[in-house]
C-alpha cells in the first residue's frame, strides 16, 4: 500500500481544520503559527486494513504514525516466528526506531492488529522543524523521554525471571492493553507461549474469586 494523502486539500475537514498532531505538540509547549502551518502541510490522515504492514524491511522508513483508532505491534522475525517487541494503540506513536530518520533498511516490522486510522508524520517534516525551531527540539525531547521510559519498562519486563512475574508487571504497566489486543500478541511480548499465558490468567481469576 502506498502511503500518501488521498484526501487532498480537505484532509483536515473532519478534524476541525487542523492536524491532530498539533494538539499533541501543544500538550508539551505552545506553538507559533509557522510551526502549525508546517504540521498542517506535511502531515495527513491515512487508513490501514487489519493485518497490514505499515513498515517492514521492504519499505523505506519515511514516517512515524500517530494512532487515532486501532492498534499495531512491532515485531522481529526469527525463522517463521514473529516476536512482538512492542504494542501501541490509540493516542500513541508507532514507527521503526532502529533506522529513525534514516533512509535505511530496518529488520523491524510494524503490523496492524485491527483496522487503523492514523496521522502520517513524515521524517522530512521532523527534520525541518528540528533544524529551524527550538520549540520543536523541546517537544521532541519530551516525547523522546516518554519513548525511553517505555523502552526501559519493556526491557525490565523481559528480564523478570518467571512468566507469572512478567504477566503481573504487564498488568501494572499496560493495563489498557490486556483486554484491548489478542492474547497471542501479549504472550509474545512478555516472552511466553499463549498456553502459558492462558493458564496464568485462569489461575489469577480463580484466586480473585476466592
Coordinates of C-alpha atoms in Angstrom, one line a residue:
X1 CA 0.0 0.0 0.0
X2 CA 1.3 3.4 -0.9
X3 CA 1.4 5.9 1.9
X4 CA 0.1 9.1 0.5
X5 CA -2.6 11.8 1.1
X6 CA -5.8 10.7 -0.6
X7 CA -7.9 13.5 1.0
X8 CA -6.3 16.4 -0.9
X9 CA -6.9 19.9 0.5
X10 CA -9.8 18.7 2.6
X11 CA -7.7 16.4 4.7
X12 CA -8.4 18.3 8.0
X13 CA -12.1 19.0 7.4
X14 CA -13.1 16.2 9.8
X15 CA -10.6 17.4 12.4
X16 CA -11.8 21.0 12.9
X17 CA -9.4 22.3 10.3
X18 CA -6.0 21.3 11.7
X19 CA -3.8 18.2 12.2
X20 CA -4.3 16.3 15.5
X21 CA -0.5 16.3 15.8
X22 CA -0.8 20.0 16.7
X23 CA -2.8 19.1 19.8
X24 CA -0.2 16.6 20.8
X25 CA 2.6 19.1 20.4
X26 CA 0.7 21.8 22.3
X27 CA 0.4 19.4 25.2
X28 CA 4.1 19.9 25.7
X29 CA 4.6 23.5 24.6
X30 CA 2.7 26.4 22.9
X31 CA 3.3 26.6 19.2
X32 CA 3.7 29.5 16.8
X33 CA 1.6 29.8 13.6
X34 CA 4.6 28.9 11.4
X35 CA 5.1 25.6 13.1
X36 CA 1.4 24.8 13.0
X37 CA 1.3 25.6 9.2
X38 CA 4.2 23.2 8.6
X39 CA 2.5 20.5 10.6
X40 CA -0.8 21.0 8.7
X41 CA 1.0 21.0 5.3
X42 CA 3.2 17.9 5.8
X43 CA 1.0 15.5 7.9
X44 CA -2.1 13.7 6.6
X45 CA -4.6 11.1 7.7
X46 CA -4.3 7.5 6.5
X47 CA -6.1 4.2 7.0
X48 CA -4.7 0.7 7.1
X49 CA -6.6 -2.5 7.0
X50 CA -6.2 -5.3 9.6
X51 CA -3.1 -7.4 9.4
X52 CA -1.3 -5.0 7.0
X53 CA 2.3 -3.9 7.3
X54 CA 2.8 -0.2 7.7
X55 CA 6.6 -0.7 7.9
X56 CA 8.9 -3.6 7.1
X57 CA 12.4 -4.3 5.7
X58 CA 10.9 -4.0 2.3
X59 CA 9.6 -0.5 2.9
X60 CA 11.7 2.7 3.3
X61 CA 11.3 4.2 6.7
X62 CA 9.7 7.6 5.9
X63 CA 7.0 8.1 8.5
X64 CA 6.0 7.9 12.1
X65 CA 2.3 7.4 12.8
X66 CA 0.1 8.9 15.4
X67 CA -2.6 6.3 16.0
X68 CA -6.1 7.7 16.3
X69 CA -8.0 4.4 16.1
X70 CA -6.8 0.8 16.2
X71 CA -3.6 -0.9 17.4
X72 CA -0.3 -2.1 15.9
X73 CA 2.6 -4.3 17.1
X74 CA 6.3 -4.1 16.2
X75 CA 8.0 -7.5 15.7
X76 CA 11.1 -9.2 14.6
X77 CA 11.1 -12.4 12.5
X78 CA 13.1 -15.4 13.8
X79 CA 12.6 -18.0 11.1
X80 CA 8.8 -18.4 10.8
X81 CA 8.2 -17.0 14.2
X82 CA 7.1 -13.4 15.0
X83 CA 8.5 -12.0 18.2
X84 CA 6.5 -8.9 19.3
X85 CA 8.7 -6.3 20.8
X86 CA 6.1 -3.5 21.5
X87 CA 2.4 -2.8 21.1
X88 CA 0.8 0.6 20.5
X89 CA -2.8 1.7 20.4
X90 CA -4.9 4.9 20.3
X91 CA -3.1 8.2 21.0
X92 CA 0.4 6.6 20.8
X93 CA 3.1 6.9 18.2
X94 CA 4.3 4.0 16.0
X95 CA 7.4 3.8 13.9
X96 CA 10.6 1.8 13.3
X97 CA 13.2 3.1 15.7
X98 CA 16.4 1.3 14.6
X99 CA 16.6 3.5 11.4
X100 CA 14.7 6.5 12.7
X101 CA 15.0 9.5 10.3
X102 CA 17.4 7.5 8.1
X103 CA 16.6 6.1 4.6
X104 CA 18.0 2.7 5.5
X105 CA 16.5 -0.8 5.8
X106 CA 15.4 -2.0 9.2
X107 CA 14.8 -5.5 10.3
X108 CA 11.8 -4.4 12.2
X109 CA 8.1 -5.0 11.1
X110 CA 5.1 -3.0 12.1
X111 CA 1.8 -4.7 11.5
X112 CA -1.8 -3.6 12.2
X113 CA -3.6 -5.7 14.8
X114 CA -7.0 -4.3 13.7
X115 CA -8.0 -1.6 11.2
X116 CA -6.0 1.6 11.9
X117 CA -6.7 5.2 11.3
X118 CA -3.6 7.3 11.9
X119 CA -1.8 10.5 11.1
X120 CA 1.3 10.1 8.9
X121 CA 4.2 12.2 10.1
X122 CA 7.0 12.4 7.5
X123 CA 10.6 12.4 8.8
X124 CA 11.4 15.3 6.5
X125 CA 8.9 17.4 8.4
X126 CA 10.5 16.4 11.8
X127 CA 14.0 17.3 10.4
X128 CA 12.7 20.6 9.1
X129 CA 11.2 21.6 12.5
X130 CA 14.2 20.5 14.5
X131 CA 16.6 22.5 12.2
X132 CA 14.6 25.7 12.4
X133 CA 12.6 25.9 15.7
X134 CA 14.0 25.5 19.2
X135 CA 10.4 24.8 20.3
X136 CA 10.3 21.7 18.1
X137 CA 13.5 20.4 19.8
X138 CA 12.0 20.8 23.2
X139 CA 8.8 18.9 22.2
X140 CA 10.9 16.3 20.5
X141 CA 13.0 15.9 23.7
X142 CA 9.9 15.5 25.9
X143 CA 8.4 12.9 23.5
X144 CA 11.8 11.0 23.4
X145 CA 11.8 10.9 27.2
X146 CA 8.4 9.1 27.1
X147 CA 9.8 6.7 24.5
X148 CA 12.9 5.8 26.5
X149 CA 10.7 5.3 29.6
X150 CA 8.7 2.9 27.6
X151 CA 11.8 1.1 26.3
X152 CA 13.2 0.8 29.8
X153 CA 10.0 -0.7 31.0
X154 CA 9.9 -3.2 28.2
X155 CA 13.5 -4.2 28.9
X156 CA 12.6 -4.6 32.6
X157 CA 9.7 -6.9 31.9
X158 CA 11.8 -9.1 29.6
X159 CA 14.3 -9.6 32.4
X160 CA 11.9 -10.8 35.1
X161 CA 12.7 -14.5 35.8
X162 CA 9.2 -16.1 35.7
X163 CA 6.2 -16.0 33.4
X164 CA 4.0 -15.0 36.3
X165 CA 6.1 -12.0 37.3
X166 CA 6.2 -10.8 33.7
X167 CA 2.4 -11.1 33.4
X168 CA 1.9 -9.3 36.7
X169 CA 4.2 -6.5 35.6
X170 CA 2.5 -6.2 32.3
X171 CA -0.8 -5.7 34.1
X172 CA 0.7 -2.8 36.1
X173 CA 2.5 -1.2 33.1
X174 CA 0.0 -1.8 30.3
X175 CA -3.5 -2.3 31.9
X176 CA -5.2 -0.8 28.8
X177 CA -3.8 -3.5 26.5
X178 CA -4.7 -6.7 28.3
X179 CA -8.3 -6.7 27.0
X180 CA -7.5 -4.5 24.0
X181 CA -5.4 -6.8 21.8
X182 CA -5.5 -10.6 21.2
X183 CA -3.6 -12.5 23.8
X184 CA -1.2 -14.0 21.3
X185 CA 0.4 -10.6 20.9
X186 CA 0.6 -10.1 24.7
X187 CA 2.1 -13.6 25.2
X188 CA 4.8 -12.9 22.6
X189 CA 5.5 -9.5 24.0
X190 CA 6.1 -10.9 27.5
X191 CA 8.0 -13.9 26.3
X192 CA 5.8 -16.9 26.9
X193 CA 3.6 -19.3 25.0
X194 CA -0.1 -18.5 24.6
X195 CA -1.0 -21.6 26.5
X196 CA 1.2 -20.4 29.5
X197 CA -0.5 -17.0 29.5
X198 CA -4.0 -18.5 29.4
X199 CA -3.1 -20.8 32.3
X200 CA -1.8 -17.9 34.4
X201 CA -4.8 -15.7 33.6
X202 CA -7.2 -18.6 34.5
X203 CA -5.4 -19.2 37.8
X204 CA -5.5 -15.5 38.6
X205 CA -9.3 -15.4 38.0
X206 CA -9.7 -18.4 40.4
X207 CA -7.7 -16.7 43.1
X208 CA -9.5 -13.4 42.7
X209 CA -12.8 -15.3 43.1
X210 CA -11.9 -16.8 46.4

